[in-house]
Amino acid sequence: MQPSLPTTRQTAVYVYQAPLRAWHWINAAAITVLAITGWFIANPPPSLSGEASAHFQMGYIRFFHFAAAYVFAVGFLFRLYWAFVGNRYARQLFTLPFWRRSFWAELLHELRWYAFQEREPRKYVGHNPLAHLFMVVIITVGGLVMIFTGFALYSEQTGLGSWQDRLFGWVIPLVGQSQDVRMWHHWGMWVLVVFVMLHVYTAVREDVMSRQSLISTMISGWRMFKDDRP
Amino acid sequence: MSSPISTSDTFYNHFRRHGISRRTFLNFCGVSAATLGLAPTMAGRIAHALETKPRTPVIWLHGLECTCCSESFIRSAHPLATDVILSMISLDYDDLIMASAGHQAEAILDDIRTRYRGQYILAVEGNAPFGQDGMSCFIAGRPFHEQLKEMAADCSAVVAWGSCASWGCVQAARPNPTQATPVDEIIRDKPVIKVPGCPPIAEVMTGILTYMLTFDRLPELDRQGRPKMFYGQRIHDKCYRRPHFDAGQFVERFDDEGARKGYCLYKVGCKGPTTYNACSTVRWNNGVSFPIQSGHGCIGCSEKGFWDKEGFYQHVTDTHVFGVEANADKVGLAAVGGVGAAIGAHAAYSAYRRGKQSVDQSAGAGEQTTAKATETESQD
């Protein structure tokens, strides 16, 4: 082998189209606002003094929660639409190759990579199987649970007969009662918070340690591969 | 009350015979219209209905319960309403307040069931336990659920008084040793009107009966079978302390300045935001007050399973699932801490491995690549 400067060619694939990238970052912002305001709705900040007419603290907290919730819900609908019109990678969020054996084998490989049992991870143009599984379970299933429980709670103030009530009001007796829906919605917030922590960590780690780009892909749309091996 | 009154008799004639003047009668009609939230002209219709309509027999059964519904009912706010409504509905059987007892009393049930088949209203206070073959509640030598099913078979509608009949209440609280079962889970072929509350508000009880008699139809019910007119909104929606909630002014402790100033009780566990009832509008004891007005949070007594929500004094209550009781915030914060620490450790070890790998690589670059290549091949 000739001692020379290492030459690595970086192959690039266009994965995430612009509308999908925009959705990702808007959704991330919405989840952040929702989690923070949601925490304060359950555990309000210290009581304010003076006249009630001088403040509207909980009112504003709840307003931002509901506003971000609408962004999240409309974004979800848009994302669903984009799964139909976007490229093949846009469909991963809503489809899990549950019956494909290789998916589970690759998932195991990915788990072993995180457990330091593999020397290097495999290359994936879209999500790696572990990320794919998490996206479907947390963002799609979890997102739907949050939308349904959230709008059911929202229907309590828009009132009987409102469209929120007609579409989502049935969730409350299904779960039990209003307080139960609140608590499950609150649990959902914690699940999402833990997911965000894992998501950010693995994105950074993969960006550094895997054989492909991660964070820049969600900004530019291009997946860069650091080597040419399979 | 012990003897059933002929149904050809009208309410009005009955009132007059009991010494109620026309003035007080009309006064009652006006109060009932106002209580039901009807237009003022409806008072005339109520009067007309009571003057012309035959009285509907009502059978009032008592199952597994504490009688607080009856205690509430007999205190219906307008002083006259108590007398009038008790007479008005032709209460033919109510083992709590009827004079007859034993076989004499039970004979009334058979009589009403055969003579007024499909016409009488069955009011049920309490629920029926099924555990130990129904031994936990015996009426006239039989399990209560037998009496309930028998009387429900020929009634026109069932009114489930209170949280016991509606949801199960305290006797159905975890672990529900007697298998106390709410009325709508036993009677499935008749309309069941739930009037939850522990107890329900007196005027809500009399108001619902008055509505059913006046208009000869069931009140409009929500998804869970509660009359919308009284259970359509939450306590929170019409609470007079609501402005303090929106402002962010809370009672932090029961002895603080906020408590003295009447701030919102949300932080000390008020269940007003999750409770559907009319307390904040109709109030209690002739409209004198209701729990929040006297400085204590709502405990949500008209909501399903309110005994099992773990904590009248906290808003983020515990959740039971698969026999595990947990608080979302405690578990959530612990999970965030645990996952955070795990991420830190994982990141540190990843960096260590990567550092070691690059040292190895620079030490024996050629060897390493060949090893790696074979490894990749074997995987594929």
Coordinates of C-alpha atoms in Angstrom, one line a residue:
Chain A
M1 CA 0.0 0.0 0.0
Q2 CA 1.3 3.4 -1.0
P3 CA 1.6 5.8 1.8
S4 CA -0.4 8.8 0.6
L5 CA -3.0 11.3 1.8
P6 CA -6.2 9.5 2.5
T7 CA -8.8 10.2 -0.2
T8 CA -12.4 9.6 0.8
R9 CA -15.1 10.2 -1.6
Q10 CA -18.4 11.3 -0.2
T11 CA -21.5 10.0 -1.9
A12 CA -24.6 12.1 -1.4
V13 CA -28.3 11.3 -1.8
Y14 CA -31.1 13.8 -1.7
V15 CA -33.4 12.4 1.0
Y16 CA -35.4 15.0 2.7
Q17 CA -37.4 17.4 0.5
A18 CA -37.8 21.0 1.6
P19 CA -41.4 20.8 2.8
L20 CA -40.5 17.8 5.0
R21 CA -37.5 19.6 6.4
A22 CA -39.6 22.6 7.2
W23 CA -42.2 20.4 8.9
H24 CA -39.4 18.8 11.0
W25 CA -38.2 22.1 12.4
I26 CA -41.6 23.6 12.9
N27 CA -42.7 20.4 14.6
A28 CA -39.7 20.5 16.8
A29 CA -40.5 24.1 17.8
A30 CA -44.1 23.2 18.4
I31 CA -43.2 20.3 20.7
T32 CA -40.8 22.5 22.6
V33 CA -43.5 25.1 23.2
L34 CA -46.1 22.4 24.0
A35 CA -44.0 20.7 26.6
I36 CA -43.0 23.9 28.4
T37 CA -46.5 25.4 28.5
G38 CA -48.0 22.0 29.2
W39 CA -45.7 21.6 32.3
F40 CA -46.9 25.0 33.5
I41 CA -50.5 24.2 32.9
A42 CA -50.1 21.2 35.2
N43 CA -47.8 23.0 37.6
P44 CA -48.5 26.8 37.3
P45 CA -45.8 29.3 38.2
P46 CA -45.8 30.9 41.7
S47 CA -49.0 32.9 42.4
L48 CA -49.1 36.5 41.4
S49 CA -50.4 39.2 43.7
G50 CA -52.4 42.4 42.9
E51 CA -55.6 42.7 41.0
A52 CA -56.8 39.7 38.8
S53 CA -57.5 42.2 36.0
A54 CA -53.9 43.2 35.9
H55 CA -52.6 39.8 34.9
F56 CA -53.4 37.1 32.3
Q57 CA -50.6 34.7 33.0
M58 CA -52.4 31.4 32.8
G59 CA -54.4 32.8 30.0
Y60 CA -51.2 33.4 28.0
I61 CA -49.7 30.1 28.9
R62 CA -52.8 28.3 27.8
F63 CA -53.0 30.4 24.6
F64 CA -49.5 29.4 23.6
H65 CA -50.2 25.8 24.3
F66 CA -53.3 25.8 22.2
A67 CA -51.7 27.8 19.4
A68 CA -48.7 25.4 19.3
A69 CA -51.1 22.5 19.4
Y70 CA -52.9 23.7 16.3
V71 CA -49.5 24.1 14.6
F72 CA -48.6 20.5 15.7
A73 CA -52.0 19.1 14.5
V74 CA -52.0 20.9 11.2
G75 CA -48.4 19.9 10.7
F76 CA -49.3 16.3 11.4
L77 CA -52.0 16.5 8.7
F78 CA -49.6 18.1 6.3
R79 CA -47.0 15.4 7.0
L80 CA -49.6 12.7 6.3
Y81 CA -50.4 14.4 3.0
W82 CA -46.7 14.7 2.2
A83 CA -46.3 10.9 2.8
F84 CA -48.4 10.5 -0.3
V85 CA -46.9 13.1 -2.6
G86 CA -43.3 13.2 -1.3
N87 CA -40.5 10.8 -2.1
R88 CA -40.2 7.3 -0.7
Y89 CA -38.4 8.4 2.4
A90 CA -41.4 10.6 3.3
R91 CA -43.4 7.4 3.8
Q92 CA -41.2 5.9 6.5
L93 CA -42.9 7.8 9.3
F94 CA -46.2 6.1 8.6
T95 CA -45.0 2.6 7.5
L96 CA -43.2 0.0 9.5
P97 CA -41.9 -3.0 7.7
F98 CA -43.1 -5.2 10.5
W99 CA -43.1 -8.5 8.4
R100 CA -39.7 -8.0 6.8
R101 CA -37.2 -10.2 8.5
S102 CA -34.2 -8.1 7.4
F103 CA -35.7 -5.1 9.2
W104 CA -35.5 -6.9 12.6
A105 CA -32.1 -8.3 11.8
E106 CA -30.9 -4.8 11.0
L107 CA -32.6 -3.5 14.1
L108 CA -30.7 -5.9 16.2
H109 CA -27.5 -4.9 14.5
E110 CA -28.2 -1.3 15.3
L111 CA -28.9 -2.1 18.9
R112 CA -25.6 -4.0 19.1
W113 CA -23.9 -0.9 17.6
Y114 CA -25.3 1.2 20.4
A115 CA -24.2 -1.4 23.0
F116 CA -20.7 -1.2 21.6
Q117 CA -20.9 -4.8 20.2
E118 CA -20.4 -3.8 16.6
R119 CA -17.3 -2.0 15.2
E120 CA -19.4 0.1 12.9
P121 CA -23.0 0.8 11.9
R122 CA -24.5 0.0 8.6
K123 CA -25.4 2.7 6.1
Y124 CA -29.0 3.8 5.5
V125 CA -30.4 6.3 3.1
G126 CA -33.5 6.9 5.2
H127 CA -33.9 6.1 8.9
N128 CA -31.9 3.3 10.4
P129 CA -34.2 0.6 11.7
L130 CA -34.0 1.7 15.3
A131 CA -34.7 5.3 14.5
H132 CA -37.5 4.1 12.1
L133 CA -39.2 2.2 14.9
F134 CA -38.9 5.1 17.3
M135 CA -40.3 7.6 14.8
V136 CA -43.3 5.5 14.0
V137 CA -44.1 4.7 17.7
I138 CA -43.4 8.1 19.2
I139 CA -44.1 10.6 16.5
T140 CA -46.9 8.9 14.6
V141 CA -48.6 6.8 17.3
G142 CA -47.6 9.1 20.2
G143 CA -48.5 12.2 18.2
L144 CA -51.9 10.8 17.4
V145 CA -52.5 10.0 21.1
M146 CA -51.5 13.6 22.0
I147 CA -53.7 15.1 19.3
F148 CA -56.7 13.0 20.3
T149 CA -56.4 13.5 24.1
G150 CA -55.4 17.1 23.6
F151 CA -58.3 18.0 21.4
A152 CA -60.7 16.1 23.7
L153 CA -59.5 18.3 26.6
Y154 CA -59.8 21.4 24.4
S155 CA -63.4 20.4 23.6
E156 CA -64.2 20.8 27.3
Q157 CA -63.9 24.5 26.9
T158 CA -65.2 24.9 23.4
G159 CA -68.3 23.2 24.7
L160 CA -70.8 20.5 23.8
G161 CA -71.6 20.5 20.1
S162 CA -68.4 22.3 19.0
W163 CA -66.4 20.5 16.2
Q164 CA -63.7 19.6 18.7
D165 CA -66.4 18.0 20.9
R166 CA -68.0 16.1 18.0
L167 CA -64.6 14.9 16.6
F168 CA -62.8 14.2 19.9
G169 CA -65.3 14.3 22.7
W170 CA -65.8 10.6 22.7
V171 CA -62.2 10.1 24.0
I172 CA -63.1 11.3 27.5
P173 CA -65.7 8.5 28.4
L174 CA -63.5 6.0 26.5
V175 CA -60.5 6.8 28.8
G176 CA -62.6 7.2 32.0
Q177 CA -63.2 10.8 32.9
S178 CA -61.7 14.2 32.3
Q179 CA -59.0 13.8 35.0
D180 CA -57.8 10.5 33.4
V181 CA -57.5 12.1 30.0
R182 CA -55.4 14.9 31.6
M183 CA -53.1 12.5 33.3
W184 CA -52.6 10.4 30.1
H185 CA -51.9 13.6 28.1
H186 CA -49.4 14.5 30.8
W187 CA -47.7 11.1 30.7
G188 CA -47.5 11.6 26.9
M189 CA -45.6 14.8 27.5
W190 CA -42.9 13.0 29.5
V191 CA -42.6 10.3 26.8
L192 CA -42.0 13.0 24.2
V193 CA -39.5 14.8 26.4
V194 CA -37.5 11.6 26.9
F195 CA -37.8 10.9 23.2
V196 CA -36.4 14.4 22.3
M197 CA -33.4 13.8 24.6
L198 CA -32.6 10.5 23.0
H199 CA -33.3 11.9 19.5
V200 CA -31.0 14.8 19.9
Y201 CA -28.3 12.7 21.5
T202 CA -28.4 9.9 18.9
A203 CA -28.5 12.5 16.1
V204 CA -25.4 14.2 17.3
R205 CA -23.6 10.9 18.0
E206 CA -24.5 9.4 14.7
D207 CA -23.4 12.5 13.0
V208 CA -20.0 12.1 14.6
M209 CA -19.6 8.3 14.8
S210 CA -21.7 6.7 12.0
R211 CA -20.8 6.5 8.4
Q212 CA -23.3 9.1 7.2
S213 CA -24.5 12.6 7.9
L214 CA -27.5 13.2 10.2
I215 CA -28.0 16.8 11.3
S216 CA -26.9 18.5 8.2
T217 CA -29.2 16.2 6.2
M218 CA -32.2 17.6 8.0
I219 CA -31.0 21.1 7.1
S220 CA -29.9 20.6 3.5
G221 CA -31.8 17.5 2.6
W222 CA -28.6 15.7 1.4
R223 CA -27.4 12.5 3.0
M224 CA -23.6 12.4 2.8
F225 CA -21.8 9.0 3.1
K226 CA -18.4 9.1 4.6
D227 CA -17.1 6.0 2.8
D228 CA -17.8 3.9 -0.2
R229 CA -17.9 0.5 1.5
P230 CA -21.3 -1.2 1.6
Chain B
M1 CA -97.7 8.3 50.4
S2 CA -98.1 4.6 51.3
S3 CA -101.2 4.2 49.2
P4 CA -100.9 4.8 45.5
I5 CA -103.0 7.7 44.4
S6 CA -105.3 7.3 41.4
T7 CA -103.6 8.6 38.2
S8 CA -106.8 10.2 37.0
D9 CA -106.1 12.8 39.7
T10 CA -104.1 15.8 38.5
F11 CA -101.2 17.4 40.3
Y12 CA -103.1 20.6 40.8
N13 CA -106.1 19.0 42.4
H14 CA -103.8 17.1 44.6
F15 CA -102.0 20.3 45.7
R16 CA -105.2 22.1 46.4
R17 CA -106.4 19.2 48.6
H18 CA -103.2 19.5 50.5
G19 CA -103.9 23.1 51.3
I20 CA -101.6 24.7 48.7
S21 CA -103.0 28.0 47.4
R22 CA -103.1 28.9 43.8
R23 CA -100.7 31.7 44.4
T24 CA -98.0 29.4 45.9
F25 CA -98.7 26.9 43.1
L26 CA -98.0 29.5 40.4
N27 CA -95.0 30.7 42.4
F28 CA -93.6 27.2 42.3
C29 CA -94.2 27.0 38.5
G30 CA -92.2 30.2 38.0
V31 CA -89.4 29.0 40.2
S32 CA -89.2 25.6 38.4
A33 CA -89.1 27.4 35.0
A34 CA -86.2 29.6 36.3
T35 CA -84.3 26.6 37.8
L36 CA -84.6 24.8 34.5
G37 CA -83.3 27.8 32.6
L38 CA -86.5 28.1 30.6
A39 CA -88.1 31.2 29.2
P40 CA -90.5 33.0 31.6
T41 CA -93.4 32.1 29.4
M42 CA -92.7 28.4 30.2
A43 CA -94.0 28.9 33.7
G44 CA -97.5 29.0 32.3
R45 CA -96.9 25.8 30.4
I46 CA -95.6 24.1 33.6
A47 CA -98.7 25.3 35.4
H48 CA -100.9 24.0 32.6
A49 CA -99.2 20.6 32.6
L50 CA -99.6 20.2 36.3
E51 CA -103.2 21.2 36.1
T52 CA -104.2 18.8 33.4
K53 CA -101.7 15.9 33.4
P54 CA -102.3 12.7 35.4
R55 CA -99.6 12.1 38.0
T56 CA -96.8 9.8 37.0
P57 CA -96.0 7.1 39.5
V58 CA -92.4 7.1 40.7
I59 CA -90.8 4.1 42.4
W60 CA -87.8 5.1 44.4
L61 CA -85.5 2.1 45.1
H62 CA -82.6 2.2 47.6
G63 CA -79.7 -0.1 46.9
L64 CA -76.2 0.0 48.2
E65 CA -76.0 3.7 49.3
C66 CA -75.8 6.1 52.1
T67 CA -79.1 8.0 51.6
C68 CA -77.3 11.3 51.0
C69 CA -79.2 11.7 47.8
S70 CA -82.5 11.5 49.7
E71 CA -81.1 13.9 52.3
S72 CA -80.2 16.3 49.5
F73 CA -83.5 15.9 47.7
I74 CA -85.7 16.7 50.7
R75 CA -83.8 20.0 51.1
S76 CA -84.8 21.3 47.7
A77 CA -84.2 25.0 47.9
H78 CA -87.5 26.7 47.5
P79 CA -89.3 25.9 50.8
L80 CA -92.5 25.0 48.9
A81 CA -90.7 22.9 46.4
T82 CA -89.9 20.2 49.0
D83 CA -93.6 19.6 49.7
V84 CA -94.8 20.2 46.2
I85 CA -92.4 18.0 44.4
L86 CA -92.7 15.2 46.8
S87 CA -96.4 15.2 46.3
M88 CA -96.2 16.0 42.6
I89 CA -94.4 12.9 41.4
S90 CA -96.8 10.5 43.2
L91 CA -94.0 8.9 45.0
D92 CA -95.7 5.5 45.5
Y93 CA -92.7 3.6 46.9
D94 CA -89.7 4.8 48.8
D95 CA -88.7 2.5 51.6
L96 CA -86.8 5.4 53.3
I97 CA -89.8 7.6 53.9
M98 CA -92.9 5.6 53.3
A99 CA -95.1 4.7 56.3
S100 CA -95.8 1.1 55.3
A101 CA -93.2 -1.6 55.7
G102 CA -92.7 -5.3 55.1
H103 CA -95.1 -7.2 52.9
Q104 CA -97.5 -4.2 52.8
A105 CA -94.7 -2.1 51.2
E106 CA -93.6 -4.7 48.8
A107 CA -97.1 -5.3 47.6
I108 CA -97.1 -1.7 46.2
L109 CA -94.2 -2.6 43.9
D110 CA -96.2 -5.5 42.4
D111 CA -99.3 -3.3 42.2
I112 CA -97.6 -0.4 40.3
R113 CA -95.7 -2.8 38.1
T114 CA -98.9 -4.4 36.8
R115 CA -101.2 -1.4 36.8
Y116 CA -98.8 1.1 35.3
R117 CA -96.7 -1.2 33.0
G118 CA -94.3 0.9 31.0
Q119 CA -95.6 4.2 32.6
Y120 CA -93.8 4.6 35.8
I121 CA -90.4 6.2 36.4
L122 CA -87.9 4.1 38.3
A123 CA -85.6 6.2 40.5
V124 CA -82.7 4.3 41.9
E125 CA -80.5 5.5 44.7
G126 CA -77.4 3.4 45.1
N127 CA -76.2 0.5 43.1
A128 CA -76.4 -3.3 43.2
P129 CA -73.5 -5.4 44.5
F130 CA -73.0 -8.8 42.7
G131 CA -70.3 -10.2 44.9
Q132 CA -71.2 -13.0 47.3
D133 CA -74.3 -13.7 45.2
G134 CA -75.5 -10.2 46.0
M135 CA -75.5 -10.8 49.7
S136 CA -74.1 -7.3 50.4
C137 CA -77.4 -5.7 49.8
F138 CA -80.7 -7.4 50.6
I139 CA -84.1 -6.0 50.2
A140 CA -87.2 -7.9 51.3
G141 CA -85.2 -11.1 51.5
R142 CA -83.8 -10.9 48.0
P143 CA -80.6 -9.5 46.6
F144 CA -81.2 -5.9 45.5
H145 CA -80.2 -6.6 41.9
E146 CA -83.2 -8.9 41.5
Q147 CA -85.6 -6.2 42.7
L148 CA -83.9 -3.7 40.5
K149 CA -84.1 -5.8 37.3
E150 CA -87.7 -6.8 38.1
M151 CA -88.8 -3.2 38.5
A152 CA -86.8 -1.9 35.6
A153 CA -88.3 -4.4 33.2
D154 CA -91.7 -2.5 33.2
C155 CA -90.7 1.1 33.8
S156 CA -90.6 3.9 31.2
A157 CA -87.2 5.3 32.3
V158 CA -84.6 4.9 35.0
V159 CA -83.3 7.8 36.9
A160 CA -79.9 6.9 38.5
W161 CA -79.6 9.2 41.5
G162 CA -76.1 10.1 42.6
S163 CA -72.6 8.9 41.9
C164 CA -73.5 5.4 43.4
A165 CA -76.1 4.6 40.8
S166 CA -74.3 6.5 38.0
W167 CA -70.7 5.4 38.5
G168 CA -70.4 3.1 41.5
C169 CA -69.0 5.7 43.9
V170 CA -67.2 4.8 47.2
Q171 CA -68.5 1.2 47.4
A172 CA -67.2 0.6 43.9
A173 CA -63.8 2.2 44.8
R174 CA -60.8 0.0 44.3
P175 CA -60.8 -2.9 45.0
N176 CA -64.6 -3.0 45.0
P177 CA -65.0 -5.9 47.4
T178 CA -68.8 -6.3 46.9
Q179 CA -68.6 -5.8 43.1
A180 CA -70.9 -2.8 43.4
T181 CA -72.2 -2.2 39.8
P182 CA -73.7 1.1 38.5
V183 CA -77.3 1.0 37.2
D184 CA -76.5 1.5 33.5
E185 CA -74.3 -1.6 33.5
I186 CA -77.2 -3.7 34.8
I187 CA -80.2 -2.1 33.0
R188 CA -79.4 -1.9 29.3
D189 CA -82.8 -1.9 27.7
K190 CA -84.2 1.2 29.2
P191 CA -83.0 4.8 29.1
V192 CA -80.9 5.6 32.1
I193 CA -80.6 9.2 33.2
K194 CA -77.5 9.7 35.3
V195 CA -77.7 12.4 38.0
P196 CA -74.3 12.1 39.5
G197 CA -73.0 13.8 42.6
C198 CA -72.3 12.8 46.1
P199 CA -75.0 13.8 46.6
P200 CA -76.5 15.6 43.6
I201 CA -77.8 19.1 44.1
A202 CA -81.4 19.2 45.4
E203 CA -82.6 21.6 42.7
V204 CA -80.9 19.5 40.0
M205 CA -82.8 16.4 41.2
T206 CA -86.2 18.1 41.4
G207 CA -85.5 20.1 38.2
I208 CA -84.9 16.9 36.2
L209 CA -88.1 15.3 37.5
T210 CA -90.1 18.4 36.8
Y211 CA -88.7 18.6 33.3
M212 CA -89.6 14.9 32.6
L213 CA -93.2 15.4 33.9
T214 CA -93.8 18.8 32.3
F215 CA -92.6 17.9 28.8
D216 CA -93.3 14.2 29.0
R217 CA -89.9 13.4 27.6
L218 CA -86.4 12.7 28.8
P219 CA -84.0 15.6 29.1
E220 CA -81.3 15.8 26.5
L221 CA -78.3 13.7 27.7
D222 CA -74.6 13.9 27.0
R223 CA -72.4 11.0 25.9
Q224 CA -72.3 9.7 29.4
G225 CA -76.0 9.8 30.0
R226 CA -76.1 13.0 32.1
P227 CA -78.7 15.7 31.4
K228 CA -76.9 18.5 29.5
M229 CA -78.9 21.2 31.2
F230 CA -77.1 20.6 34.5
Y231 CA -74.0 18.6 33.5
G232 CA -73.1 20.3 30.2
Q233 CA -70.3 22.4 31.6
R234 CA -67.5 22.1 34.2
I235 CA -67.5 23.7 37.6
H236 CA -64.4 25.6 36.3
D237 CA -66.3 27.1 33.3
K238 CA -68.6 29.0 35.5
C239 CA -66.6 29.3 38.7
Y240 CA -66.6 32.8 40.2
R241 CA -62.8 32.3 41.0
R242 CA -62.0 31.7 37.3
P243 CA -60.5 35.2 36.7
H244 CA -57.9 34.3 39.3
F245 CA -57.0 31.2 37.4
D246 CA -56.6 33.1 34.2
A247 CA -54.6 35.7 35.9
G248 CA -52.3 33.2 37.5
Q249 CA -53.3 33.9 41.1
F250 CA -53.4 30.7 43.2
V251 CA -53.9 29.5 46.7
E252 CA -50.5 27.8 47.4
R253 CA -51.4 26.7 50.9
F254 CA -54.7 26.8 52.8
D255 CA -53.3 29.4 55.3
D256 CA -51.7 31.8 52.9
E257 CA -52.6 35.3 51.7
G258 CA -54.1 33.9 48.4
A259 CA -56.5 31.7 50.4
R260 CA -57.7 34.8 52.4
K261 CA -58.1 36.7 49.2
G262 CA -60.1 34.0 47.5
Y263 CA -57.7 33.0 44.8
C264 CA -58.1 30.0 42.5
L265 CA -57.8 26.6 44.3
Y266 CA -56.3 24.8 41.3
K267 CA -52.9 24.3 42.9
V268 CA -54.3 22.8 46.1
G269 CA -56.1 20.2 44.0
C270 CA -59.4 21.7 43.0
K271 CA -61.1 19.3 40.5
G272 CA -63.3 22.0 39.1
P273 CA -61.6 21.9 35.7
T274 CA -62.4 18.2 35.4
T275 CA -65.9 18.1 37.0
Y276 CA -69.2 18.4 35.2
N277 CA -71.8 19.7 37.6
A278 CA -73.9 22.7 38.3
C279 CA -72.4 23.7 41.7
S280 CA -70.9 26.9 40.6
T281 CA -74.2 28.2 39.2
V282 CA -77.0 26.5 41.3
R283 CA -74.9 26.2 44.4
W284 CA -76.1 24.4 47.6
N285 CA -78.5 25.0 50.5
N286 CA -80.8 27.4 48.8
G287 CA -78.0 28.9 46.8
V288 CA -76.0 29.9 49.8
S289 CA -72.6 28.5 48.8
F290 CA -70.6 25.6 47.3
P291 CA -67.3 24.1 48.3
I292 CA -65.1 26.5 46.3
Q293 CA -66.9 29.5 47.7
S294 CA -66.1 28.2 51.2
G295 CA -62.5 28.0 50.4
H296 CA -62.0 24.3 49.6
G297 CA -61.3 22.8 46.2
C298 CA -63.9 20.7 44.4
I299 CA -63.2 17.0 45.0
G300 CA -65.0 16.0 41.7
C301 CA -67.7 14.0 43.5
S302 CA -69.9 13.8 40.4
E303 CA -67.1 12.3 38.2
K304 CA -66.6 8.7 37.5
G305 CA -64.3 6.9 40.0
F306 CA -63.4 10.1 41.8
W307 CA -62.4 8.1 44.9
D308 CA -59.7 6.4 43.0
K309 CA -58.0 9.5 41.6
E310 CA -55.6 9.5 44.5
G311 CA -55.4 13.0 45.9
F312 CA -58.1 15.6 46.6
Y313 CA -55.2 18.1 47.2
Q314 CA -53.0 17.8 44.1
H315 CA -53.7 18.5 40.5
V316 CA -51.3 16.0 38.9
T317 CA -52.9 12.9 40.4
D318 CA -51.6 9.4 40.4
T319 CA -52.4 7.0 37.6
H320 CA -53.2 3.3 38.1
V321 CA -52.3 0.9 35.4
F322 CA -51.8 -2.8 35.6
G323 CA -52.0 -2.5 39.4
V324 CA -49.2 0.0 39.5
E325 CA -49.8 3.4 41.0
A326 CA -47.6 6.2 39.8
N327 CA -47.4 10.0 39.6
A328 CA -46.6 11.3 36.1
D329 CA -44.4 14.1 37.3
K330 CA -42.4 12.0 39.7
V331 CA -41.8 9.3 37.2
G332 CA -41.2 11.8 34.4
L333 CA -38.6 13.8 36.3
A334 CA -36.9 10.6 37.4
A335 CA -36.9 9.3 33.8
V336 CA -35.4 12.5 32.5
G337 CA -32.7 12.3 35.1
G338 CA -32.0 8.7 34.4
V339 CA -32.0 9.0 30.7
G340 CA -29.9 12.1 30.9
A341 CA -27.3 10.3 33.1
A342 CA -27.4 7.3 30.7
I343 CA -26.8 9.6 27.7
G344 CA -23.9 11.2 29.5
A345 CA -22.3 7.8 30.3
H346 CA -23.0 6.5 26.8
A347 CA -21.5 9.6 25.2
A348 CA -18.4 9.4 27.4
Y349 CA -17.8 5.7 26.6
S350 CA -18.4 6.4 22.9
A351 CA -15.7 9.1 23.0
Y352 CA -13.4 6.8 24.8
R353 CA -13.9 3.9 22.3
R354 CA -13.5 6.3 19.4
G355 CA -10.3 7.6 20.8
K356 CA -9.0 4.1 21.4
Q357 CA -10.0 3.1 17.9
S358 CA -8.2 6.0 16.2
V359 CA -5.1 5.2 18.3
D360 CA -5.3 1.6 17.2
Q361 CA -5.9 2.7 13.6
S362 CA -2.8 4.9 13.5
A363 CA -0.8 2.1 15.1
G364 CA -1.6 -0.5 12.5
A365 CA -3.6 1.1 9.7
G366 CA -3.2 -1.7 7.1
E367 CA -4.0 -4.5 9.5
Q368 CA -7.1 -2.7 10.8
T369 CA -8.7 -2.1 7.4
T370 CA -8.3 -5.7 6.3
A371 CA -9.9 -6.9 9.5
K372 CA -12.7 -4.4 9.1
A373 CA -13.3 -5.4 5.5
T374 CA -13.6 -9.1 6.3
E375 CA -15.9 -8.3 9.2
T376 CA -18.2 -6.3 6.9
E377 CA -18.2 -9.0 4.4
S378 CA -19.1 -11.7 6.9
Q379 CA -22.0 -9.6 8.1
D380 CA -23.4 -9.2 4.6

